[in-house]
mmCIF file of N, CA and C in Angstrom:
data_model
loop_
_atom_site.group_PDB
_atom_site.id
_atom_site.type_symbol
_atom_site.label_atom_id
_atom_site.label_comp_id
_atom_site.label_asym_id
_atom_site.label_seq_id
_atom_site.Cartn_x
_atom_site.Cartn_y
_atom_site.Cartn_z
ATOM 1 N N GLY A 1 -61.471 -99.794 -40.806
ATOM 2 C CA GLY A 1 -61.402 -100.791 -39.763
ATOM 3 C C GLY A 1 -59.975 -101.110 -39.372
ATOM 4 N N SER A 2 -59.789 -102.307 -38.843
ATOM 5 C CA SER A 2 -58.472 -102.700 -38.343
ATOM 6 C C SER A 2 -57.502 -102.999 -39.483
ATOM 7 N N SER A 3 -58.027 -103.423 -40.656
ATOM 8 C CA SER A 3 -57.131 -103.699 -41.771
ATOM 9 C C SER A 3 -56.478 -102.419 -42.284
ATOM 10 N N HIS A 4 -57.230 -101.303 -42.211
ATOM 11 C CA HIS A 4 -56.657 -100.019 -42.625
ATOM 12 C C HIS A 4 -55.512 -99.625 -41.712
ATOM 13 N N PHE A 5 -55.699 -99.843 -40.397
ATOM 14 C CA PHE A 5 -54.631 -99.519 -39.452
ATOM 15 C C PHE A 5 -53.403 -100.393 -39.701
ATOM 16 N N GLY A 6 -53.627 -101.672 -39.991
ATOM 17 C CA GLY A 6 -52.511 -102.574 -40.263
ATOM 18 C C GLY A 6 -51.730 -102.152 -41.492
ATOM 19 N N SER A 7 -52.450 -101.700 -42.521
ATOM 20 C CA SER A 7 -51.755 -101.265 -43.732
ATOM 21 C C SER A 7 -50.988 -99.972 -43.484
ATOM 22 N N ARG A 8 -51.547 -99.071 -42.642
ATOM 23 C CA ARG A 8 -50.833 -97.834 -42.300
ATOM 24 C C ARG A 8 -49.560 -98.149 -41.534
ATOM 25 N N LEU A 9 -49.664 -99.083 -40.591
ATOM 26 C CA LEU A 9 -48.494 -99.460 -39.800
ATOM 27 C C LEU A 9 -47.439 -100.095 -40.694
ATOM 28 N N ARG A 10 -47.870 -100.978 -41.587
ATOM 29 C CA ARG A 10 -46.947 -101.629 -42.503
ATOM 30 C C ARG A 10 -46.284 -100.589 -43.407
ATOM 31 N N HIS A 11 -47.080 -99.627 -43.886
ATOM 32 C CA HIS A 11 -46.549 -98.565 -44.734
ATOM 33 C C HIS A 11 -45.499 -97.754 -43.979
ATOM 34 N N THR A 12 -45.786 -97.450 -42.707
ATOM 35 C CA THR A 12 -44.850 -96.676 -41.895
ATOM 36 C C THR A 12 -43.553 -97.447 -41.688
ATOM 37 N N LEU A 13 -43.669 -98.741 -41.415
ATOM 38 C CA LEU A 13 -42.474 -99.535 -41.143
ATOM 39 C C LEU A 13 -41.636 -99.758 -42.393
ATOM 40 N N LEU A 14 -42.298 -99.865 -43.539
ATOM 41 C CA LEU A 14 -41.558 -100.175 -44.752
ATOM 42 C C LEU A 14 -41.001 -98.933 -45.439
ATOM 43 N N CYS A 15 -41.706 -97.795 -45.330
ATOM 44 C CA CYS A 15 -41.347 -96.637 -46.146
ATOM 45 C C CYS A 15 -40.488 -95.607 -45.427
ATOM 46 N N ARG A 16 -40.421 -95.636 -44.117
ATOM 47 C CA ARG A 16 -39.624 -94.628 -43.426
ATOM 48 C C ARG A 16 -38.179 -95.090 -43.327
ATOM 49 N N PRO A 17 -37.242 -94.338 -43.879
ATOM 50 C CA PRO A 17 -35.836 -94.761 -43.816
ATOM 51 C C PRO A 17 -35.303 -94.658 -42.389
ATOM 52 N N GLY A 18 -34.516 -95.639 -42.007
ATOM 53 C CA GLY A 18 -33.920 -95.635 -40.674
ATOM 54 C C GLY A 18 -34.897 -95.990 -39.580
ATOM 55 N N HIS A 19 -36.036 -96.594 -39.931
ATOM 56 C CA HIS A 19 -37.044 -96.936 -38.930
ATOM 57 C C HIS A 19 -37.273 -98.438 -38.951
ATOM 58 N N GLN A 20 -36.218 -99.175 -38.677
ATOM 59 C CA GLN A 20 -36.334 -100.618 -38.660
ATOM 60 C C GLN A 20 -36.602 -101.076 -37.232
ATOM 61 N N ARG A 21 -37.398 -102.112 -37.104
ATOM 62 C CA ARG A 21 -37.635 -102.689 -35.783
ATOM 63 C C ARG A 21 -36.529 -103.690 -35.521
ATOM 64 N N SER A 22 -35.739 -103.441 -34.507
ATOM 65 C CA SER A 22 -34.650 -104.346 -34.191
ATOM 66 C C SER A 22 -34.682 -104.659 -32.706
ATOM 67 N N SER A 23 -33.934 -105.664 -32.305
ATOM 68 C CA SER A 23 -33.925 -106.055 -30.899
ATOM 69 C C SER A 23 -33.088 -105.097 -30.054
ATOM 70 N N THR A 24 -32.141 -104.402 -30.680
ATOM 71 C CA THR A 24 -31.323 -103.450 -29.926
ATOM 72 C C THR A 24 -31.852 -102.043 -30.148
ATOM 73 N N PRO A 25 -31.989 -101.255 -29.074
ATOM 74 C CA PRO A 25 -32.506 -99.899 -29.250
ATOM 75 C C PRO A 25 -31.508 -98.998 -29.951
ATOM 76 N N ALA A 26 -32.012 -97.944 -30.571
ATOM 77 C CA ALA A 26 -31.156 -97.035 -31.326
ATOM 78 C C ALA A 26 -30.237 -96.253 -30.384
ATOM 79 N N ARG A 27 -30.795 -95.787 -29.246
ATOM 80 C CA ARG A 27 -30.008 -95.023 -28.280
ATOM 81 C C ARG A 27 -30.152 -95.660 -26.920
ATOM 82 N N ALA A 28 -29.184 -96.454 -26.519
ATOM 83 C CA ALA A 28 -29.255 -97.117 -25.229
ATOM 84 C C ALA A 28 -28.576 -96.241 -24.176
ATOM 85 N N MET A 29 -29.139 -96.240 -22.971
ATOM 86 C CA MET A 29 -28.569 -95.471 -21.876
ATOM 87 C C MET A 29 -27.338 -96.205 -21.356
ATOM 88 N N GLY A 30 -26.244 -95.488 -21.233
ATOM 89 C CA GLY A 30 -25.016 -96.088 -20.741
ATOM 90 C C GLY A 30 -25.070 -96.365 -19.246
ATOM 91 N N ALA A 31 -24.173 -97.184 -18.784
ATOM 92 C CA ALA A 31 -24.140 -97.511 -17.362
ATOM 93 C C ALA A 31 -23.490 -96.394 -16.551
ATOM 94 N N VAL A 32 -22.603 -95.634 -17.158
ATOM 95 C CA VAL A 32 -21.916 -94.552 -16.459
ATOM 96 C C VAL A 32 -22.735 -93.270 -16.622
ATOM 97 N N LYS A 33 -23.239 -92.738 -15.480
ATOM 98 C CA LYS A 33 -24.056 -91.532 -15.508
ATOM 99 C C LYS A 33 -23.489 -90.516 -14.529
ATOM 100 N N THR A 34 -23.643 -89.242 -14.849
ATOM 101 C CA THR A 34 -23.275 -88.218 -13.886
ATOM 102 C C THR A 34 -24.371 -88.134 -12.832
ATOM 103 N N PHE A 35 -24.052 -87.516 -11.703
ATOM 104 C CA PHE A 35 -25.026 -87.425 -10.625
ATOM 105 C C PHE A 35 -26.216 -86.566 -11.026
ATOM 106 N N MET A 36 -25.971 -85.493 -11.767
ATOM 107 C CA MET A 36 -27.067 -84.615 -12.177
ATOM 108 C C MET A 36 -28.022 -85.328 -13.137
ATOM 109 N N LEU A 37 -27.479 -86.127 -14.052
ATOM 110 C CA LEU A 37 -28.319 -86.885 -14.968
ATOM 111 C C LEU A 37 -29.135 -87.922 -14.210
ATOM 112 N N LYS A 38 -28.508 -88.574 -13.235
ATOM 113 C CA LYS A 38 -29.203 -89.584 -12.444
ATOM 114 C C LYS A 38 -30.326 -88.948 -11.618
ATOM 115 N N LYS A 39 -30.075 -87.743 -11.117
ATOM 116 C CA LYS A 39 -31.087 -87.023 -10.346
ATOM 117 C C LYS A 39 -32.263 -86.628 -11.239
ATOM 118 N N HIS A 40 -31.942 -86.208 -12.452
ATOM 119 C CA HIS A 40 -32.983 -85.835 -13.417
ATOM 120 C C HIS A 40 -33.843 -87.041 -13.777
ATOM 121 N N LEU A 41 -33.204 -88.185 -13.999
ATOM 122 C CA LEU A 41 -33.946 -89.402 -14.335
ATOM 123 C C LEU A 41 -34.803 -89.866 -13.166
ATOM 124 N N ALA A 42 -34.290 -89.707 -11.940
ATOM 125 C CA ALA A 42 -35.054 -90.099 -10.763
ATOM 126 C C ALA A 42 -36.291 -89.227 -10.595
ATOM 127 N N LYS A 43 -36.164 -87.935 -10.890
ATOM 128 C CA LYS A 43 -37.318 -87.035 -10.818
ATOM 129 C C LYS A 43 -38.377 -87.431 -11.832
ATOM 130 N N LYS A 44 -37.942 -87.738 -13.062
ATOM 131 C CA LYS A 44 -38.885 -88.154 -14.094
ATOM 132 C C LYS A 44 -39.559 -89.473 -13.722
ATOM 133 N N LEU A 45 -38.829 -90.351 -13.043
ATOM 134 C CA LEU A 45 -39.395 -91.622 -12.593
ATOM 135 C C LEU A 45 -40.471 -91.392 -11.548
ATOM 136 N N ASN A 46 -40.227 -90.426 -10.635
ATOM 137 C CA ASN A 46 -41.210 -90.136 -9.600
ATOM 138 C C ASN A 46 -42.435 -89.425 -10.165
ATOM 139 N N GLN A 47 -42.262 -88.621 -11.197
ATOM 140 C CA GLN A 47 -43.391 -87.920 -11.791
ATOM 141 C C GLN A 47 -44.289 -88.855 -12.589
ATOM 142 N N ASN A 48 -43.763 -89.977 -13.000
ATOM 143 C CA ASN A 48 -44.486 -90.896 -13.879
ATOM 144 C C ASN A 48 -45.273 -91.901 -13.041
ATOM 145 N N ARG A 49 -46.281 -91.419 -12.349
ATOM 146 C CA ARG A 49 -47.107 -92.302 -11.533
ATOM 147 C C ARG A 49 -48.549 -91.816 -11.582
ATOM 148 N N PRO A 50 -49.509 -92.702 -11.301
ATOM 149 C CA PRO A 50 -50.910 -92.269 -11.327
ATOM 150 C C PRO A 50 -51.245 -91.398 -10.116
ATOM 151 N N LEU A 51 -52.406 -90.753 -10.179
ATOM 152 C CA LEU A 51 -52.863 -89.953 -9.051
ATOM 153 C C LEU A 51 -53.222 -90.863 -7.885
ATOM 154 N N PRO A 52 -53.032 -90.409 -6.655
ATOM 155 C CA PRO A 52 -53.494 -91.201 -5.512
ATOM 156 C C PRO A 52 -55.024 -91.290 -5.491
ATOM 157 N N GLN A 53 -55.537 -92.404 -4.977
ATOM 158 C CA GLN A 53 -56.985 -92.614 -4.961
ATOM 159 C C GLN A 53 -57.688 -91.593 -4.076
ATOM 160 N N TRP A 54 -57.058 -91.215 -2.966
ATOM 161 C CA TRP A 54 -57.708 -90.258 -2.059
ATOM 162 C C TRP A 54 -57.857 -88.897 -2.720
ATOM 163 N N PHE A 55 -56.961 -88.552 -3.644
ATOM 164 C CA PHE A 55 -57.065 -87.276 -4.345
ATOM 165 C C PHE A 55 -58.211 -87.304 -5.341
ATOM 166 N N ARG A 56 -58.460 -88.463 -5.930
ATOM 167 C CA ARG A 56 -59.575 -88.587 -6.867
ATOM 168 C C ARG A 56 -60.911 -88.388 -6.163
ATOM 169 N N MET A 57 -61.015 -88.914 -4.940
ATOM 170 C CA MET A 57 -62.288 -88.871 -4.221
ATOM 171 C C MET A 57 -62.492 -87.540 -3.493
ATOM 172 N N LYS A 58 -61.488 -86.656 -3.563
ATOM 173 C CA LYS A 58 -61.581 -85.382 -2.871
ATOM 174 C C LYS A 58 -62.730 -84.542 -3.438
ATOM 175 N N THR A 59 -63.379 -83.816 -2.582
ATOM 176 C CA THR A 59 -64.514 -83.005 -3.015
ATOM 177 C C THR A 59 -64.032 -81.795 -3.806
ATOM 178 N N GLY A 60 -64.676 -81.530 -4.918
ATOM 179 C CA GLY A 60 -64.404 -80.316 -5.668
ATOM 180 C C GLY A 60 -63.267 -80.395 -6.673
ATOM 181 N N THR A 61 -62.622 -81.539 -6.847
ATOM 182 C CA THR A 61 -61.550 -81.635 -7.833
ATOM 183 C C THR A 61 -62.088 -82.211 -9.134
ATOM 184 N N LYS A 62 -61.592 -81.681 -10.248
ATOM 185 C CA LYS A 62 -62.006 -82.187 -11.557
ATOM 186 C C LYS A 62 -60.922 -83.059 -12.166
ATOM 187 N N ILE A 63 -59.783 -83.176 -11.513
ATOM 188 C CA ILE A 63 -58.668 -83.969 -12.027
ATOM 189 C C ILE A 63 -58.935 -85.432 -11.723
ATOM 190 N N ARG A 64 -58.981 -86.265 -12.749
ATOM 191 C CA ARG A 64 -59.280 -87.690 -12.570
ATOM 192 C C ARG A 64 -58.086 -88.589 -12.877
ATOM 193 N N TYR A 65 -57.151 -88.097 -13.686
ATOM 194 C CA TYR A 65 -56.002 -88.923 -14.047
ATOM 195 C C TYR A 65 -54.812 -88.018 -14.315
ATOM 196 N N ASN A 66 -53.624 -88.595 -14.359
ATOM 197 C CA ASN A 66 -52.399 -87.862 -14.648
ATOM 198 C C ASN A 66 -52.215 -87.836 -16.159
ATOM 199 N N LYS A 67 -52.440 -86.659 -16.757
ATOM 200 C CA LYS A 67 -52.358 -86.576 -18.218
ATOM 201 C C LYS A 67 -50.929 -86.525 -18.717
ATOM 202 N N PHE A 68 -49.960 -86.430 -17.818
ATOM 203 C CA PHE A 68 -48.551 -86.370 -18.215
ATOM 204 C C PHE A 68 -47.845 -87.713 -18.057
ATOM 205 N N ARG A 69 -48.615 -88.812 -17.921
ATOM 206 C CA ARG A 69 -47.982 -90.125 -17.814
ATOM 207 C C ARG A 69 -47.181 -90.406 -19.077
ATOM 208 N N ARG A 70 -46.053 -91.065 -18.901
ATOM 209 C CA ARG A 70 -45.129 -91.297 -20.010
ATOM 210 C C ARG A 70 -44.807 -92.786 -20.099
ATOM 211 N N HIS A 71 -44.918 -93.327 -21.295
ATOM 212 C CA HIS A 71 -44.535 -94.716 -21.530
ATOM 213 C C HIS A 71 -43.042 -94.768 -21.819
ATOM 214 N N TRP A 72 -42.363 -95.769 -21.327
ATOM 215 C CA TRP A 72 -40.899 -95.810 -21.422
ATOM 216 C C TRP A 72 -40.408 -95.892 -22.863
ATOM 217 N N ARG A 73 -41.251 -96.425 -23.749
ATOM 218 C CA ARG A 73 -40.800 -96.580 -25.130
ATOM 219 C C ARG A 73 -41.356 -95.491 -26.043
ATOM 220 N N ARG A 74 -42.571 -95.024 -25.772
ATOM 221 C CA ARG A 74 -43.212 -94.055 -26.663
ATOM 222 C C ARG A 74 -42.809 -92.614 -26.349
ATOM 223 N N GLY A 75 -43.045 -92.186 -25.117
ATOM 224 C CA GLY A 75 -42.760 -90.788 -24.772
ATOM 225 C C GLY A 75 -41.349 -90.624 -24.267
ATOM 226 N N LYS A 76 -40.571 -89.825 -24.938
ATOM 227 C CA LYS A 76 -39.168 -89.653 -24.553
ATOM 228 C C LYS A 76 -38.988 -88.397 -23.734
ATOM 229 N N ILE A 77 -37.995 -88.392 -22.854
ATOM 230 C CA ILE A 77 -37.746 -87.282 -21.944
ATOM 231 C C ILE A 77 -37.084 -86.124 -22.685
ATOM 232 N N GLY A 78 -36.201 -86.431 -23.589
ATOM 233 C CA GLY A 78 -35.541 -85.389 -24.361
ATOM 234 C C GLY A 78 -34.257 -84.914 -23.712
ATOM 235 N N LEU A 79 -33.403 -85.852 -23.337
ATOM 236 C CA LEU A 79 -32.116 -85.496 -22.720
ATOM 237 C C LEU A 79 -31.064 -85.273 -23.781
#
């Protein structure tokens, strides 16, 4: 049940070295960016959106959602 998940989470937080929850992120993005990096980030921002509703209602499509959606904290781009 939910108590098992809580104990797993607690175990993960307590036993993994260097995995402390803090208010400051481990790798913060600097304010100074090159144009190519900014362009890359803008592309990733545009890709991270749901499918349009008209595309869902289109005849013959089996795609219902964007399976490549990325959460800003969980899924990292890998720069």
